[in-house]
Amino acid sequence: MRIVLLGPPGAGKGTQAVMLAEKKGFLHLSTGDILRENVKNKTDIGRKAKEFMEKGELVPDDIVLRMMLDTIKNARGKNDFILDGFPRTVYQAKKLDKELDKLKLAIDMAVYFKTSTKTVIFRLTGRRLCSKCGANYHIVNMPTKKQGVCDKCGSELYQRKDDSEETIKKRLEVYDNQTKDLIDYYKAQGILKEVSGDLEAPKVYSELSEILNTCKPDDRHKVRK
Ligand code: AP5
């Protein structure tokens, strides 16, 4: 099954994708994580993407598309995957559909995390990440046992540069102007589902699990042929 997670920054897409990967064996493909890895390793993609990411703007479609379509093709043996942060524009979504079609695959479900602005600002300003294993925490909602230290590997936590209040505002604006239209795009395909992103993480996960149980991917492939 192939699932797209949609929603504003801080809606909890990454948190739920990690849970689904751990508990149900999905491959988790996060554009943000892949881009940040490229920035860290100073690759060609990383050098081009850095300034856009730091400003809270979208990285140009051509860069992201090449990177993600290659990732999906190379992951072909593993056909159950979750796309977290991709597509982010209707243009990206159309290109993705076209590419999946060539591989005789399709997106089976897009899950929209309906989340209030107040919640996302609170979550993003309080988010902390492990500098080594990437584990995700929140200073209030999901604190570590020892302040500033990762529970899983004992490494130091850090705050993402784009999690400053000013950049968060920009990211929300970009989401409203460039990403929100994807809700209608997937609604028109009849594959849009919704979860309440404002709820606590285990409750969101249980809504997601219920939705997953109702999805029959084979039906969708029949429609596409
Ligand atoms: P990306 O990394 O994808 O950032 P984002 O979409 O802004 O999403 P976030 O990671 O901020 O939020 P999330 O919904 O995953 O929330 P999380 O689970 O972490 O992208 C970064 C940048 O890369 C973009 O700005 C852009 O420049 C570029 N980019 C990426 N994809 C692109 C594309 N396709 N095209 C062009 N450019 C692209 O949770 C947030 C916090 O809340 C955490 O602290 C967590 O612990 C806590 N939390 C989560 N869920 C809950 C809950 N239910 N209750 C309480 N706390 C919770």
PDB file of C-alpha atoms in Angstrom, residues 47-167:
ATOM      1  CA  ARG A  47      23.908  22.855  -1.583  1.00  0.00           C
ATOM      2  CA  LYS A  48      21.002  23.848  -3.856  1.00  0.00           C
ATOM      3  CA  ALA A  49      18.277  23.102  -1.270  1.00  0.00           C
ATOM      4  CA  LYS A  50      19.828  24.702   1.831  1.00  0.00           C
ATOM      5  CA  GLU A  51      18.871  28.341   1.304  1.00  0.00           C
ATOM      6  CA  PHE A  52      15.249  27.506   0.424  1.00  0.00           C
ATOM      7  CA  MET A  53      14.855  25.283   3.472  1.00  0.00           C
ATOM      8  CA  GLU A  54      16.349  27.827   5.846  1.00  0.00           C
ATOM      9  CA  LYS A  55      13.951  30.488   4.574  1.00  0.00           C
ATOM     10  CA  GLY A  56      10.956  28.119   4.903  1.00  0.00           C
ATOM     11  CA  GLU A  57      10.352  28.117   1.154  1.00  0.00           C
ATOM     12  CA  LEU A  58       9.813  25.079  -1.046  1.00  0.00           C
ATOM     13  CA  VAL A  59      12.850  23.618  -2.739  1.00  0.00           C
ATOM     14  CA  PRO A  60      12.314  23.907  -6.536  1.00  0.00           C
ATOM     15  CA  ASP A  61      10.165  21.148  -8.039  1.00  0.00           C
ATOM     16  CA  ASP A  62      12.839  19.846 -10.423  1.00  0.00           C
ATOM     17  CA  ILE A  63      15.308  19.142  -7.579  1.00  0.00           C
ATOM     18  CA  VAL A  64      12.743  17.469  -5.315  1.00  0.00           C
ATOM     19  CA  LEU A  65      11.120  15.482  -8.109  1.00  0.00           C
ATOM     20  CA  ARG A  66      14.363  13.987  -9.372  1.00  0.00           C
ATOM     21  CA  MET A  67      15.421  13.110  -5.827  1.00  0.00           C
ATOM     22  CA  MET A  68      12.100  11.530  -4.807  1.00  0.00           C
ATOM     23  CA  LEU A  69      11.306   9.713  -8.044  1.00  0.00           C
ATOM     24  CA  ASP A  70      14.786   8.129  -7.937  1.00  0.00           C
ATOM     25  CA  THR A  71      14.253   7.157  -4.305  1.00  0.00           C
ATOM     26  CA  ILE A  72      10.910   5.531  -5.126  1.00  0.00           C
ATOM     27  CA  LYS A  73      12.288   3.677  -8.142  1.00  0.00           C
ATOM     28  CA  ASN A  74      15.235   2.372  -6.108  1.00  0.00           C
ATOM     29  CA  ALA A  75      12.869   1.243  -3.363  1.00  0.00           C
ATOM     30  CA  ARG A  76      10.806  -0.735  -5.829  1.00  0.00           C
ATOM     31  CA  GLY A  77      11.312  -4.071  -4.106  1.00  0.00           C
ATOM     32  CA  LYS A  78       9.530  -2.483  -1.197  1.00  0.00           C
ATOM     33  CA  ASN A  79       6.126  -1.495  -2.530  1.00  0.00           C
ATOM     34  CA  ASP A  80       4.528  -0.488   0.769  1.00  0.00           C
ATOM     35  CA  PHE A  81       5.657   3.037   1.489  1.00  0.00           C
ATOM     36  CA  ILE A  82       4.612   6.251   3.140  1.00  0.00           C
ATOM     37  CA  LEU A  83       5.400   9.574   1.521  1.00  0.00           C
ATOM     38  CA  ASP A  84       5.880  12.234   4.205  1.00  0.00           C
ATOM     39  CA  GLY A  85       6.247  15.766   2.829  1.00  0.00           C
ATOM     40  CA  PHE A  86       5.920  14.742  -0.805  1.00  0.00           C
ATOM     41  CA  PRO A  87       4.170  15.715  -3.014  1.00  0.00           C
ATOM     42  CA  ARG A  88       3.949  19.311  -1.882  1.00  0.00           C
ATOM     43  CA  THR A  89       2.471  20.917  -5.005  1.00  0.00           C
ATOM     44  CA  VAL A  90      -0.151  19.730  -7.495  1.00  0.00           C
ATOM     45  CA  TYR A  91       2.613  19.725 -10.112  1.00  0.00           C
ATOM     46  CA  GLN A  92       4.650  17.270  -7.983  1.00  0.00           C
ATOM     47  CA  ALA A  93       1.541  15.127  -7.433  1.00  0.00           C
ATOM     48  CA  LYS A  94       0.834  14.840 -11.158  1.00  0.00           C
ATOM     49  CA  LYS A  95       4.428  13.883 -11.920  1.00  0.00           C
ATOM     50  CA  LEU A  96       4.359  11.327  -9.126  1.00  0.00           C
ATOM     51  CA  ASP A  97       1.137   9.728 -10.444  1.00  0.00           C
ATOM     52  CA  LYS A  98       2.635   9.513 -13.911  1.00  0.00           C
ATOM     53  CA  GLU A  99       5.830   7.882 -12.666  1.00  0.00           C
ATOM     54  CA  LEU A 100       3.988   5.393 -10.457  1.00  0.00           C
ATOM     55  CA  ASP A 101       1.762   4.493 -13.379  1.00  0.00           C
ATOM     56  CA  LYS A 102       4.862   3.466 -15.359  1.00  0.00           C
ATOM     57  CA  LEU A 103       5.791   1.157 -12.470  1.00  0.00           C
ATOM     58  CA  LYS A 104       2.183  -0.170 -12.423  1.00  0.00           C
ATOM     59  CA  LEU A 105       1.705   1.337  -8.986  1.00  0.00           C
ATOM     60  CA  ALA A 106      -0.614   4.022  -7.592  1.00  0.00           C
ATOM     61  CA  ILE A 107      -1.168   6.054  -4.453  1.00  0.00           C
ATOM     62  CA  ASP A 108      -3.853   4.156  -2.546  1.00  0.00           C
ATOM     63  CA  MET A 109      -4.624   6.753   0.062  1.00  0.00           C
ATOM     64  CA  ALA A 110      -3.841  10.349   1.039  1.00  0.00           C
ATOM     65  CA  VAL A 111      -4.338  11.174   4.697  1.00  0.00           C
ATOM     66  CA  TYR A 112      -4.964  14.794   5.595  1.00  0.00           C
ATOM     67  CA  PHE A 113      -3.925  15.788   9.132  1.00  0.00           C
ATOM     68  CA  LYS A 114      -6.470  18.480   9.972  1.00  0.00           C
ATOM     69  CA  THR A 115      -4.624  20.592  12.536  1.00  0.00           C
ATOM     70  CA  SER A 116      -5.109  24.082  14.007  1.00  0.00           C
ATOM     71  CA  THR A 117      -2.517  26.825  13.573  1.00  0.00           C
ATOM     72  CA  LYS A 118      -2.234  27.209  17.351  1.00  0.00           C
ATOM     73  CA  THR A 119      -1.270  23.529  17.667  1.00  0.00           C
ATOM     74  CA  VAL A 120       1.333  23.588  14.901  1.00  0.00           C
ATOM     75  CA  ILE A 121       3.067  26.692  16.254  1.00  0.00           C
ATOM     76  CA  PHE A 122       3.227  25.187  19.750  1.00  0.00           C
ATOM     77  CA  ARG A 123       4.539  21.877  18.402  1.00  0.00           C
ATOM     78  CA  LEU A 124       7.180  23.312  16.099  1.00  0.00           C
ATOM     79  CA  THR A 125       8.625  25.813  18.576  1.00  0.00           C
ATOM     80  CA  GLY A 126       8.948  22.972  21.120  1.00  0.00           C
ATOM     81  CA  ARG A 127      10.283  20.288  18.780  1.00  0.00           C
ATOM     82  CA  ARG A 128      13.746  18.876  19.518  1.00  0.00           C
ATOM     83  CA  LEU A 129      15.610  16.242  17.521  1.00  0.00           C
ATOM     84  CA  CYS A 130      18.455  13.888  18.268  1.00  0.00           C
ATOM     85  CA  SER A 131      21.664  14.948  16.514  1.00  0.00           C
ATOM     86  CA  LYS A 132      22.665  11.301  16.003  1.00  0.00           C
ATOM     87  CA  CYS A 133      19.630   9.022  15.488  1.00  0.00           C
ATOM     88  CA  GLY A 134      17.100  11.712  14.473  1.00  0.00           C
ATOM     89  CA  ALA A 135      14.519  10.741  17.147  1.00  0.00           C
ATOM     90  CA  ASN A 136      11.815  13.364  17.495  1.00  0.00           C
ATOM     91  CA  TYR A 137      10.760  14.923  20.851  1.00  0.00           C
ATOM     92  CA  HIS A 138       8.764  17.855  22.173  1.00  0.00           C
ATOM     93  CA  ILE A 139       9.824  19.785  25.266  1.00  0.00           C
ATOM     94  CA  VAL A 140       6.274  19.584  26.707  1.00  0.00           C
ATOM     95  CA  ASN A 141       4.341  16.866  24.813  1.00  0.00           C
ATOM     96  CA  MET A 142       7.086  14.264  24.415  1.00  0.00           C
ATOM     97  CA  PRO A 143       9.971  15.240  26.693  1.00  0.00           C
ATOM     98  CA  THR A 144      13.111  13.165  27.085  1.00  0.00           C
ATOM     99  CA  LYS A 145      13.858  11.616  30.487  1.00  0.00           C
ATOM    100  CA  LYS A 146      16.984  13.765  30.817  1.00  0.00           C
ATOM    101  CA  GLN A 147      16.701  17.296  29.430  1.00  0.00           C
ATOM    102  CA  GLY A 148      18.520  17.794  26.127  1.00  0.00           C
ATOM    103  CA  VAL A 149      19.599  14.124  25.853  1.00  0.00           C
ATOM    104  CA  CYS A 150      18.113  11.506  23.518  1.00  0.00           C
ATOM    105  CA  ASP A 151      16.344   8.613  25.328  1.00  0.00           C
ATOM    106  CA  LYS A 152      17.252   6.196  22.547  1.00  0.00           C
ATOM    107  CA  CYS A 153      20.983   6.788  21.992  1.00  0.00           C
ATOM    108  CA  GLY A 154      22.108   9.318  24.630  1.00  0.00           C
ATOM    109  CA  SER A 155      23.194  11.950  22.091  1.00  0.00           C
ATOM    110  CA  GLU A 156      22.577  15.683  22.281  1.00  0.00           C
ATOM    111  CA  LEU A 157      19.292  17.201  21.049  1.00  0.00           C
ATOM    112  CA  TYR A 158      19.062  20.207  18.730  1.00  0.00           C
ATOM    113  CA  GLN A 159      16.398  22.546  17.352  1.00  0.00           C
ATOM    114  CA  ARG A 160      15.814  22.746  13.581  1.00  0.00           C
ATOM    115  CA  LYS A 161      16.841  26.127  12.118  1.00  0.00           C
ATOM    116  CA  ASP A 162      13.461  26.445  10.353  1.00  0.00           C
ATOM    117  CA  ASP A 163      11.612  25.971  13.673  1.00  0.00           C
ATOM    118  CA  SER A 164      12.072  29.640  14.648  1.00  0.00           C
ATOM    119  CA  GLU A 165       8.764  31.552  14.968  1.00  0.00           C
ATOM    120  CA  GLU A 166       9.508  33.739  11.957  1.00  0.00           C
ATOM    121  CA  THR A 167      10.311  30.802   9.636  1.00  0.00           C
TER     122      THR A 167
END
